[in-house]
Amino acid sequence: METPNQILTELQEIAPSLTREGISRNPYSITSGYFESFSENLISRIRMEAAALGIDPLHVSYGTDTEGDIYNNITDASDEIAGISPLLASIKNKNPYQVSPGFFESWKTNLPLTENSNLTPTEIPLSASKSVSSHKTNSSGRLVSMFSNKIIRYAVAACLIAILGTTVYHYATITPAVDPIKGLTAISDQDMANYLDAADIHWTPGINSETAVVDFSDIDIHELLSNISDTELEQYFPALPEQKGTVN
Amino acid sequence: MAEQTTDTELLALFREPATKEKAFTEIVKKYQERLYWHIRRMLVDHEDSNDTMQNVFIRVWNALSNFREDAQLYTWLYRIATNECLSFLEQKKKKASVSLSEVESGLTNKIQADKDFDPAKLEWKLQLAIQQLPEKQRIVFMLRYYDEMPYEEMSRVLETSEGALKASYHHAAKKIEDFILNH
């Protein structure tokens, strides 16, 4: 432990002017009696704050170290849980699971200790410990597969063949839809005109359907309008009085 | 309670509900002056120092039952006091939305506003010089210069190596001397 003289010597070596007489004097002042009353004021404040919080300042700590206080005052597990959660402490650590009566007794008798019945349950018979490695593979039951590997292989192959066959059949039998516009563009105008002539349909190449003129002979018109009276025709052509005439 | 009661005895008495308050009062009386002046030199203003010291001892009251005694009580108290001062300055900085240097210049203004301030006196010059130091150097200088705290203890208070503390103290003393000689 360093003495004040050592500290003074150190300072003299670093900054001698700081060791001058009076420099280290405390320049601040306080009201007289401040320190005499400080502890009383402090205890009063602690009591007031504790009263405001409704706790006993002598027995219960409060503030930032509540958690630390809990762990410091632990005496046993029940105290610990009571400090952390009174709800959990009230529940108690009861085991909700049950076993049939005599389960543990019968379980003990099933242990293979017939040759060494005087052994405690935690001891292993010498013969058993020696043969642990040799019996290791027999310790678990034989695993029996529900299906043999051969059957599974055939089943998988059959499924694959069925899927592939169905796919090929669909591709082979279903013809793709034909686009009529695409088909018509492949036909030449002359072929189209020949077809229309043969079918008695009048069509002039280069004129679309909206402006196509269909020629009717007078006989055709007469037949078409034979059942319509002149009065009805006049009503149908109100805007063309000058063209009025007798059709039938 | 005897005047020579050791810290260990006081701590044992504090842990007993019947003697808790009395033991605490003794601890406060034993260390209040040293802590007050440490706080006052850091915060300058008496009201701030008084509030901070009360907060320090409230913290001590709350945490003393957990004190492990692997360090000296006074080291632990200085550590709490220093941290409280730094927290106070930090809060002040946040509340005023100013930088730490502005808070420090505010401390200089407070020194000059003290009713006893005399710029001709060395002790006041020294206070002004201390406020020019960076925070860490200021604390190291005050703990060493005024409280004569050994580096070993100081390293526990500030959680800094003794070598770093020696270097800080050296730089601080040189800067202060320069300030005093040039002002």
Short mmCIF file of C-alpha atoms in Angstrom, two decimals:
data_model
loop_
_atom_site.label_atom_id
_atom_site.label_comp_id
_atom_site.label_asym_id
_atom_site.label_seq_id
_atom_site.Cartn_x
_atom_site.Cartn_y
_atom_site.Cartn_z
CA MET A 1 0.00 0.00 0.00
CA GLU A 2 1.36 3.37 -1.00
CA THR A 3 1.70 6.08 1.60
CA PRO A 4 0.73 9.75 1.04
CA ASN A 5 4.43 10.60 1.01
CA GLN A 6 5.03 8.23 -1.87
CA ILE A 7 2.16 9.81 -3.76
CA LEU A 8 3.59 13.28 -3.07
CA THR A 9 7.02 12.21 -4.26
CA GLU A 10 5.50 10.80 -7.44
CA LEU A 11 3.73 14.11 -8.10
CA GLN A 12 6.87 16.13 -7.44
CA GLU A 13 8.62 14.15 -10.14
CA ILE A 14 5.79 14.66 -12.65
CA ALA A 15 4.61 18.21 -11.92
CA PRO A 16 6.40 19.97 -9.03
CA SER A 17 4.19 23.06 -9.16
CA LEU A 18 1.19 20.95 -8.13
CA THR A 19 2.81 20.23 -4.77
CA ARG A 20 2.93 23.87 -3.79
CA GLU A 21 1.59 24.86 -0.41
CA GLY A 22 -2.16 25.38 -0.40
CA ILE A 23 -2.89 24.24 -3.93
CA SER A 24 -4.54 21.05 -2.86
CA ARG A 25 -6.76 22.85 -0.40
CA ASN A 26 -10.45 22.19 -1.00
CA PRO A 27 -11.94 25.39 -2.39
CA TYR A 28 -15.56 24.30 -2.05
CA SER A 29 -17.66 24.89 1.02
CA ILE A 30 -20.90 23.48 2.38
CA THR A 31 -23.42 24.62 4.93
CA SER A 32 -22.53 23.78 8.51
CA GLY A 33 -24.13 20.66 9.92
CA TYR A 34 -24.66 19.14 6.46
CA PHE A 35 -22.86 15.89 7.23
CA GLU A 36 -24.39 15.60 10.70
CA SER A 37 -27.90 15.59 9.28
CA PHE A 38 -27.17 13.72 6.04
CA SER A 39 -27.52 10.19 7.40
CA GLU A 40 -30.76 11.04 9.21
CA ASN A 41 -32.22 12.58 6.07
CA LEU A 42 -31.15 9.56 4.08
CA ILE A 43 -32.74 7.06 6.48
CA SER A 44 -35.94 9.15 6.45
CA ARG A 45 -35.98 9.00 2.67
CA ILE A 46 -35.47 5.23 2.69
CA ARG A 47 -38.33 4.80 5.16
CA MET A 48 -40.62 7.09 3.16
CA GLU A 49 -39.92 5.29 -0.11
CA ALA A 50 -40.43 1.92 1.57
CA ALA A 51 -43.72 3.13 3.11
CA ALA A 52 -44.87 4.40 -0.29
CA LEU A 53 -44.18 0.96 -1.74
CA GLY A 54 -45.87 -0.74 1.23
CA ILE A 55 -42.83 -2.77 2.25
CA ASP A 56 -40.79 -3.16 5.39
CA PRO A 57 -37.44 -1.45 4.75
CA LEU A 58 -35.68 -3.63 7.29
CA HIS A 59 -36.66 -6.95 5.81
CA VAL A 60 -37.26 -6.52 2.14
CA SER A 61 -34.80 -5.05 -0.25
CA TYR A 62 -36.17 -3.18 -3.25
CA GLY A 63 -34.91 -1.60 -6.41
CA THR A 64 -32.50 -3.01 -8.92
CA ASP A 65 -31.25 -5.97 -6.92
CA THR A 66 -34.54 -7.74 -6.26
CA GLU A 67 -33.52 -10.74 -8.32
CA GLY A 68 -30.14 -10.95 -6.61
CA ASP A 69 -31.79 -10.77 -3.20
CA ILE A 70 -34.04 -13.69 -4.05
CA TYR A 71 -31.11 -15.90 -4.95
CA ASN A 72 -29.05 -14.83 -1.95
CA ASN A 73 -31.78 -15.76 0.48
CA ILE A 74 -32.41 -19.20 -0.94
CA THR A 75 -32.27 -21.91 1.69
CA ASP A 76 -33.90 -24.76 -0.22
CA ALA A 77 -35.77 -25.48 -3.43
CA SER A 78 -39.20 -24.72 -1.96
CA ASP A 79 -38.02 -21.31 -0.75
CA GLU A 80 -36.53 -20.66 -4.16
CA ILE A 81 -39.73 -21.36 -6.08
CA ALA A 82 -41.77 -19.44 -3.51
CA GLY A 83 -39.55 -16.43 -4.13
CA ILE A 84 -39.77 -16.72 -7.90
CA SER A 85 -43.40 -17.75 -8.36
CA PRO A 86 -45.85 -18.18 -5.47
CA LEU A 87 -48.28 -19.73 -7.97
CA LEU A 88 -45.89 -22.54 -8.83
CA ALA A 89 -45.09 -23.00 -5.14
CA SER A 90 -48.81 -23.43 -4.38
CA ILE A 91 -49.23 -26.04 -7.13
CA LYS A 92 -46.66 -28.37 -5.50
CA ASN A 93 -44.51 -30.73 -7.48
CA LYS A 94 -46.94 -33.63 -7.63
CA ASN A 95 -46.42 -36.27 -10.32
CA PRO A 96 -49.51 -36.39 -12.56
CA TYR A 97 -48.61 -39.78 -14.10
CA GLN A 98 -49.54 -43.14 -12.60
CA VAL A 99 -48.52 -46.78 -13.06
CA SER A 100 -50.46 -49.94 -12.29
CA PRO A 101 -50.06 -51.23 -8.70
CA GLY A 102 -47.02 -53.45 -8.25
CA PHE A 103 -45.41 -52.33 -11.54
CA PHE A 104 -42.03 -51.56 -10.02
CA GLU A 105 -42.00 -54.77 -7.96
CA SER A 106 -42.68 -56.95 -11.01
CA TRP A 107 -40.23 -54.94 -13.12
CA LYS A 108 -37.44 -55.73 -10.62
CA THR A 109 -38.19 -59.46 -10.68
CA ASN A 110 -37.85 -59.49 -14.46
CA LEU A 111 -34.19 -58.49 -14.20
CA PRO A 112 -31.85 -61.39 -15.18
CA LEU A 113 -30.27 -61.79 -11.75
CA THR A 114 -31.40 -65.29 -10.96
CA GLU A 115 -27.82 -66.57 -10.66
CA ASN A 116 -26.78 -63.63 -8.52
CA SER A 117 -29.86 -62.85 -6.48
CA ASN A 118 -27.76 -61.46 -3.65
CA LEU A 119 -26.52 -58.58 -5.84
CA THR A 120 -27.86 -55.12 -5.34
CA PRO A 121 -29.84 -53.69 -8.28
CA THR A 122 -26.95 -51.40 -9.25
CA GLU A 123 -24.38 -54.22 -9.55
CA ILE A 124 -23.77 -56.08 -12.79
CA PRO A 125 -23.04 -59.82 -12.65
CA LEU A 126 -19.47 -60.58 -13.64
CA SER A 127 -20.53 -63.08 -16.30
CA ALA A 128 -22.93 -60.57 -17.78
CA SER A 129 -20.31 -57.82 -17.95
CA LYS A 130 -17.88 -60.15 -19.70
CA SER A 131 -20.38 -61.15 -22.36
CA VAL A 132 -21.75 -57.69 -23.02
CA SER A 133 -19.92 -57.34 -26.33
CA SER A 134 -20.82 -60.83 -27.54
CA HIS A 135 -24.52 -60.34 -26.76
CA LYS A 136 -24.64 -56.86 -28.06
CA THR A 137 -26.09 -57.87 -31.45
CA ASN A 138 -28.73 -60.04 -29.83
CA SER A 139 -29.92 -57.43 -27.42
CA SER A 140 -32.43 -56.00 -29.87
CA GLY A 141 -35.24 -57.95 -31.52
CA ARG A 142 -35.02 -59.06 -35.16
CA LEU A 143 -36.53 -56.55 -37.57
CA VAL A 144 -39.05 -58.08 -39.89
CA SER A 145 -39.94 -56.20 -43.06
CA MET A 146 -43.60 -56.11 -44.05
CA PHE A 147 -42.72 -56.58 -47.74
CA SER A 148 -39.75 -58.26 -49.34
CA ASN A 149 -37.48 -56.13 -51.46
CA LYS A 150 -38.31 -58.20 -54.58
CA ILE A 151 -42.05 -57.45 -54.38
CA ILE A 152 -41.41 -53.75 -53.85
CA ARG A 153 -39.12 -53.64 -56.91
CA TYR A 154 -41.78 -55.26 -59.13
CA ALA A 155 -44.46 -52.92 -57.86
CA VAL A 156 -42.36 -49.84 -58.57
CA ALA A 157 -41.48 -51.10 -62.08
CA ALA A 158 -45.17 -51.77 -62.86
CA CYS A 159 -46.13 -48.27 -61.76
CA LEU A 160 -43.43 -46.70 -63.95
CA ILE A 161 -44.48 -48.74 -67.00
CA ALA A 162 -48.12 -47.76 -66.48
CA ILE A 163 -47.25 -44.08 -66.23
CA LEU A 164 -45.00 -44.16 -69.32
CA GLY A 165 -47.54 -46.17 -71.36
CA THR A 166 -50.37 -43.81 -70.57
CA THR A 167 -48.24 -40.81 -71.57
CA VAL A 168 -47.18 -42.35 -74.90
CA TYR A 169 -50.78 -43.36 -75.72
CA HIS A 170 -52.01 -39.83 -75.16
CA TYR A 171 -49.34 -38.31 -77.39
CA ALA A 172 -49.99 -40.86 -80.14
CA THR A 173 -53.81 -40.71 -80.25
CA ILE A 174 -54.77 -37.14 -79.57
CA THR A 175 -54.21 -34.92 -82.63
CA PRO A 176 -53.39 -31.32 -81.99
CA ALA A 177 -56.13 -28.75 -82.52
CA VAL A 178 -56.10 -27.15 -86.02
CA ASP A 179 -56.15 -23.43 -86.31
CA PRO A 180 -58.75 -22.59 -89.10
CA ILE A 181 -57.18 -19.22 -89.93
CA LYS A 182 -53.78 -20.87 -90.30
CA GLY A 183 -55.36 -23.53 -92.62
CA LEU A 184 -57.11 -20.97 -94.80
CA THR A 185 -53.96 -18.92 -95.33
CA ALA A 186 -52.34 -22.03 -96.79
CA ILE A 187 -54.99 -22.22 -99.56
CA SER A 188 -54.41 -20.10 -102.66
CA ASP A 189 -57.01 -17.58 -103.82
CA GLN A 190 -57.58 -19.51 -107.02
CA ASP A 191 -58.34 -22.73 -105.15
CA MET A 192 -60.70 -20.82 -102.94
CA ALA A 193 -62.47 -19.28 -106.01
CA ASN A 194 -62.77 -22.70 -107.66
CA TYR A 195 -64.31 -24.09 -104.50
CA LEU A 196 -66.82 -21.24 -104.27
CA ASP A 197 -67.79 -21.64 -107.96
CA ALA A 198 -68.31 -25.34 -107.49
CA ALA A 199 -70.45 -24.68 -104.42
CA ASP A 200 -72.40 -21.95 -106.31
CA ILE A 201 -71.19 -19.22 -103.98
CA HIS A 202 -70.35 -15.94 -105.72
CA TRP A 203 -67.24 -14.35 -104.38
CA THR A 204 -64.79 -11.93 -105.94
CA PRO A 205 -61.15 -12.42 -104.81
CA GLY A 206 -59.80 -9.30 -103.02
CA ILE A 207 -63.18 -8.28 -101.56
CA ASN A 208 -63.76 -9.18 -97.96
CA SER A 209 -66.98 -10.60 -96.61
CA GLU A 210 -68.29 -7.29 -95.26
CA THR A 211 -68.34 -5.67 -98.73
CA ALA A 212 -69.09 -8.73 -100.87
CA VAL A 213 -71.97 -8.29 -103.29
CA VAL A 214 -74.36 -11.13 -103.78
CA ASP A 215 -76.25 -11.02 -107.12
CA PHE A 216 -79.92 -12.02 -106.99
CA SER A 217 -81.95 -12.38 -110.17
CA ASP A 218 -85.41 -10.77 -110.45
CA ILE A 219 -86.97 -14.18 -110.21
CA ASP A 220 -85.11 -14.88 -106.93
CA ILE A 221 -86.23 -11.55 -105.49
CA HIS A 222 -89.79 -12.15 -106.59
CA GLU A 223 -89.82 -15.53 -104.88
CA LEU A 224 -88.26 -14.14 -101.73
CA LEU A 225 -90.75 -11.32 -101.40
CA SER A 226 -93.83 -13.15 -102.65
CA ASN A 227 -95.30 -13.50 -99.14
CA ILE A 228 -94.77 -9.84 -98.18
CA SER A 229 -97.48 -7.26 -98.90
CA ASP A 230 -96.79 -3.87 -100.50
CA THR A 231 -97.89 -2.12 -97.30
CA GLU A 232 -95.29 -3.94 -95.30
CA LEU A 233 -92.64 -3.14 -97.86
CA GLU A 234 -93.63 0.55 -97.78
CA GLN A 235 -93.22 0.52 -94.00
CA TYR A 236 -89.82 -1.09 -94.45
CA PHE A 237 -88.65 1.63 -96.89
CA PRO A 238 -90.10 4.85 -95.41
CA ALA A 239 -87.01 6.86 -96.42
CA LEU A 240 -87.27 5.90 -100.11
CA PRO A 241 -90.75 7.06 -101.25
CA GLU A 242 -89.56 7.96 -104.77
CA GLN A 243 -88.40 4.41 -105.34
CA LYS A 244 -91.79 3.05 -104.40
CA GLY A 245 -92.95 0.46 -106.84
CA THR A 246 -94.84 -2.71 -107.19
CA VAL A 247 -92.88 -5.79 -106.55
CA ASN A 248 -95.51 -8.46 -106.45
CA MET B 1 -21.71 1.45 18.32
CA ALA B 2 -17.97 1.66 18.75
CA GLU B 3 -15.98 4.15 16.68
CA GLN B 4 -13.52 1.48 15.63
CA THR B 5 -16.10 -0.88 14.16
CA THR B 6 -14.60 -2.46 11.07
CA ASP B 7 -16.33 -2.73 7.72
CA THR B 8 -16.68 -6.47 8.17
CA GLU B 9 -18.43 -5.99 11.51
CA LEU B 10 -20.68 -3.30 10.04
CA LEU B 11 -21.63 -5.59 7.18
CA ALA B 12 -22.46 -8.39 9.62
CA LEU B 13 -24.63 -5.99 11.62
CA PHE B 14 -26.30 -4.78 8.43
CA ARG B 15 -27.41 -8.32 7.62
CA GLU B 16 -29.26 -8.55 10.94
CA PRO B 17 -32.72 -6.88 10.74
CA ALA B 18 -32.42 -5.64 14.32
CA THR B 19 -29.21 -3.72 13.66
CA LYS B 20 -29.59 -3.05 9.94
CA GLU B 21 -30.49 0.65 10.13
CA LYS B 22 -27.92 1.39 12.80
CA ALA B 23 -25.16 -0.33 10.85
CA PHE B 24 -26.14 1.50 7.69
CA THR B 25 -26.10 4.83 9.51
CA GLU B 26 -22.58 4.05 10.71
CA ILE B 27 -21.44 3.20 7.20
CA VAL B 28 -22.93 6.46 5.89
CA LYS B 29 -21.25 8.48 8.62
CA LYS B 30 -17.95 6.74 8.02
CA TYR B 31 -17.79 7.38 4.28
CA GLN B 32 -20.10 10.31 3.55
CA GLU B 33 -17.48 13.05 3.65
CA ARG B 34 -14.98 11.29 1.44
CA LEU B 35 -17.67 10.37 -1.06
CA TYR B 36 -19.23 13.80 -0.96
CA TRP B 37 -16.03 15.57 -1.88
CA HIS B 38 -15.29 13.07 -4.59
CA ILE B 39 -18.76 13.69 -6.03
CA ARG B 40 -18.56 17.43 -5.51
CA ARG B 41 -15.27 17.72 -7.36
CA MET B 42 -16.82 15.83 -10.26
CA LEU B 43 -20.15 17.66 -10.36
CA VAL B 44 -19.11 21.02 -8.81
CA ASP B 45 -22.67 21.99 -7.83
CA HIS B 46 -23.73 21.21 -4.25
CA GLU B 47 -27.35 20.39 -5.06
CA ASP B 48 -26.32 17.98 -7.80
CA SER B 49 -23.75 16.46 -5.45
CA ASN B 50 -26.27 16.10 -2.64
CA ASP B 51 -28.82 14.39 -4.90
CA THR B 52 -26.18 12.11 -6.35
CA MET B 53 -24.81 11.15 -2.95
CA GLN B 54 -28.29 10.26 -1.74
CA ASN B 55 -28.75 8.09 -4.83
CA VAL B 56 -25.40 6.44 -4.15
CA PHE B 57 -26.39 5.47 -0.63
CA ILE B 58 -29.85 4.33 -1.73
CA ARG B 59 -28.07 1.99 -4.12
CA VAL B 60 -25.79 0.91 -1.30
CA TRP B 61 -28.80 0.18 0.91
CA ASN B 62 -30.36 -1.96 -1.80
CA ALA B 63 -27.23 -3.85 -2.78
CA LEU B 64 -25.18 -4.07 0.42
CA SER B 65 -26.61 -7.44 1.42
CA ASN B 66 -25.16 -8.80 -1.84
CA PHE B 67 -21.72 -7.27 -1.26
CA ARG B 68 -19.23 -10.14 -1.53
CA GLU B 69 -16.46 -8.61 0.60
CA ASP B 70 -13.84 -9.72 -1.94
CA ALA B 71 -13.11 -5.99 -2.31
CA GLN B 72 -12.85 -3.29 0.29
CA LEU B 73 -16.10 -1.57 1.09
CA TYR B 74 -14.72 1.88 0.37
CA THR B 75 -13.51 0.74 -3.09
CA TRP B 76 -17.00 -0.50 -3.82
CA LEU B 77 -18.52 2.76 -2.59
CA TYR B 78 -16.18 4.82 -4.75
CA ARG B 79 -17.10 2.72 -7.72
CA ILE B 80 -20.81 3.31 -7.19
CA ALA B 81 -20.23 7.00 -6.60
CA THR B 82 -18.10 7.39 -9.73
CA ASN B 83 -20.65 5.55 -11.85
CA GLU B 84 -23.47 7.66 -10.43
CA CYS B 85 -21.56 10.85 -11.28
CA LEU B 86 -20.93 9.68 -14.83
CA SER B 87 -24.57 8.66 -15.19
CA PHE B 88 -25.64 12.06 -13.90
CA LEU B 89 -23.45 13.86 -16.43
CA GLU B 90 -24.67 11.58 -19.20
CA GLN B 91 -28.31 12.24 -18.31
CA LYS B 92 -27.65 15.95 -18.17
CA LYS B 93 -26.11 15.78 -21.62
CA LYS B 94 -29.13 13.91 -22.98
CA LYS B 95 -31.68 16.19 -21.35
CA ALA B 96 -30.00 19.33 -22.64
CA SER B 97 -29.19 17.73 -26.02
CA VAL B 98 -25.64 19.03 -25.81
CA SER B 99 -22.25 17.39 -26.22
CA LEU B 100 -20.11 16.27 -23.31
CA SER B 101 -17.67 19.13 -23.94
CA GLU B 102 -20.56 21.56 -23.50
CA VAL B 103 -21.47 19.88 -20.22
CA GLU B 104 -17.85 20.23 -19.15
CA SER B 105 -17.75 23.88 -20.11
CA GLY B 106 -20.93 24.21 -18.06
CA LEU B 107 -19.00 22.78 -15.09
CA THR B 108 -16.29 25.40 -15.64
CA ASN B 109 -18.98 28.08 -15.59
CA LYS B 110 -20.30 26.63 -12.35
CA ILE B 111 -16.85 26.80 -10.78
CA GLN B 112 -16.56 30.44 -11.76
CA ALA B 113 -20.05 31.09 -10.42
CA ASP B 114 -19.20 29.70 -6.97
CA LYS B 115 -19.62 32.32 -4.27
CA ASP B 116 -16.09 31.69 -3.02
CA PHE B 117 -14.47 31.63 -6.46
CA ASP B 118 -11.18 33.57 -6.62
CA PRO B 119 -9.25 33.23 -9.89
CA ALA B 120 -6.08 34.36 -8.18
CA LYS B 121 -6.02 31.47 -5.79
CA LEU B 122 -4.18 28.35 -6.84
CA GLU B 123 -6.79 25.96 -5.54
CA TRP B 124 -9.42 27.52 -7.83
CA LYS B 125 -7.04 27.49 -10.77
CA LEU B 126 -6.51 23.83 -10.11
CA GLN B 127 -10.26 23.20 -10.26
CA LEU B 128 -10.49 24.99 -13.59
CA ALA B 129 -7.50 23.00 -14.86
CA ILE B 130 -9.07 19.69 -13.81
CA GLN B 131 -12.19 20.49 -15.84
CA GLN B 132 -10.05 20.81 -18.98
CA LEU B 133 -9.03 17.15 -18.75
CA PRO B 134 -10.69 14.29 -20.57
CA GLU B 135 -13.19 12.44 -18.39
CA LYS B 136 -11.05 9.40 -17.56
CA GLN B 137 -7.94 11.45 -16.78
CA ARG B 138 -10.02 13.77 -14.61
CA ILE B 139 -11.32 10.91 -12.47
CA VAL B 140 -7.88 9.29 -12.18
CA PHE B 141 -6.26 12.56 -11.17
CA MET B 142 -8.89 13.33 -8.53
CA LEU B 143 -8.79 9.86 -7.00
CA ARG B 144 -5.01 9.97 -6.80
CA TYR B 145 -4.43 13.60 -5.96
CA TYR B 146 -7.22 14.23 -3.48
CA ASP B 147 -8.16 10.78 -2.21
CA GLU B 148 -4.63 9.38 -2.37
CA MET B 149 -6.00 6.14 -3.70
CA PRO B 150 -3.42 3.44 -4.51
CA TYR B 151 -3.37 2.31 -8.14
CA GLU B 152 -4.30 -1.17 -7.07
CA GLU B 153 -7.57 0.06 -5.55
CA MET B 154 -8.16 2.48 -8.37
CA SER B 155 -7.90 -0.30 -10.91
CA ARG B 156 -10.77 -2.02 -9.12
CA VAL B 157 -12.84 1.16 -9.04
CA LEU B 158 -12.31 2.01 -12.70
CA GLU B 159 -11.67 -1.50 -14.07
CA THR B 160 -8.48 -0.32 -15.73
CA SER B 161 -4.97 -1.71 -15.54
CA GLU B 162 -2.53 -0.08 -13.13
CA GLY B 163 -0.17 0.75 -16.00
CA ALA B 164 -2.89 2.61 -17.88
CA LEU B 165 -3.86 4.45 -14.70
CA LYS B 166 -0.25 5.53 -14.08
CA ALA B 167 0.00 6.83 -17.64
CA SER B 168 -3.32 8.68 -17.28
CA TYR B 169 -2.23 10.27 -14.03
CA HIS B 170 1.10 11.32 -15.54
CA HIS B 171 -0.58 12.98 -18.55
CA ALA B 172 -3.20 14.61 -16.36
CA ALA B 173 -0.66 16.10 -13.94
CA LYS B 174 1.44 17.49 -16.82
CA LYS B 175 -1.60 19.06 -18.50
CA ILE B 176 -2.77 20.62 -15.25
CA GLU B 177 0.64 22.05 -14.52
CA ASP B 178 0.79 23.57 -18.00
CA PHE B 179 -2.66 25.08 -17.53
CA ILE B 180 -1.78 26.61 -14.17
CA LEU B 181 1.53 28.00 -15.36
CA ASN B 182 -0.05 29.56 -18.45
CA HIS B 183 -3.14 31.06 -16.81
#
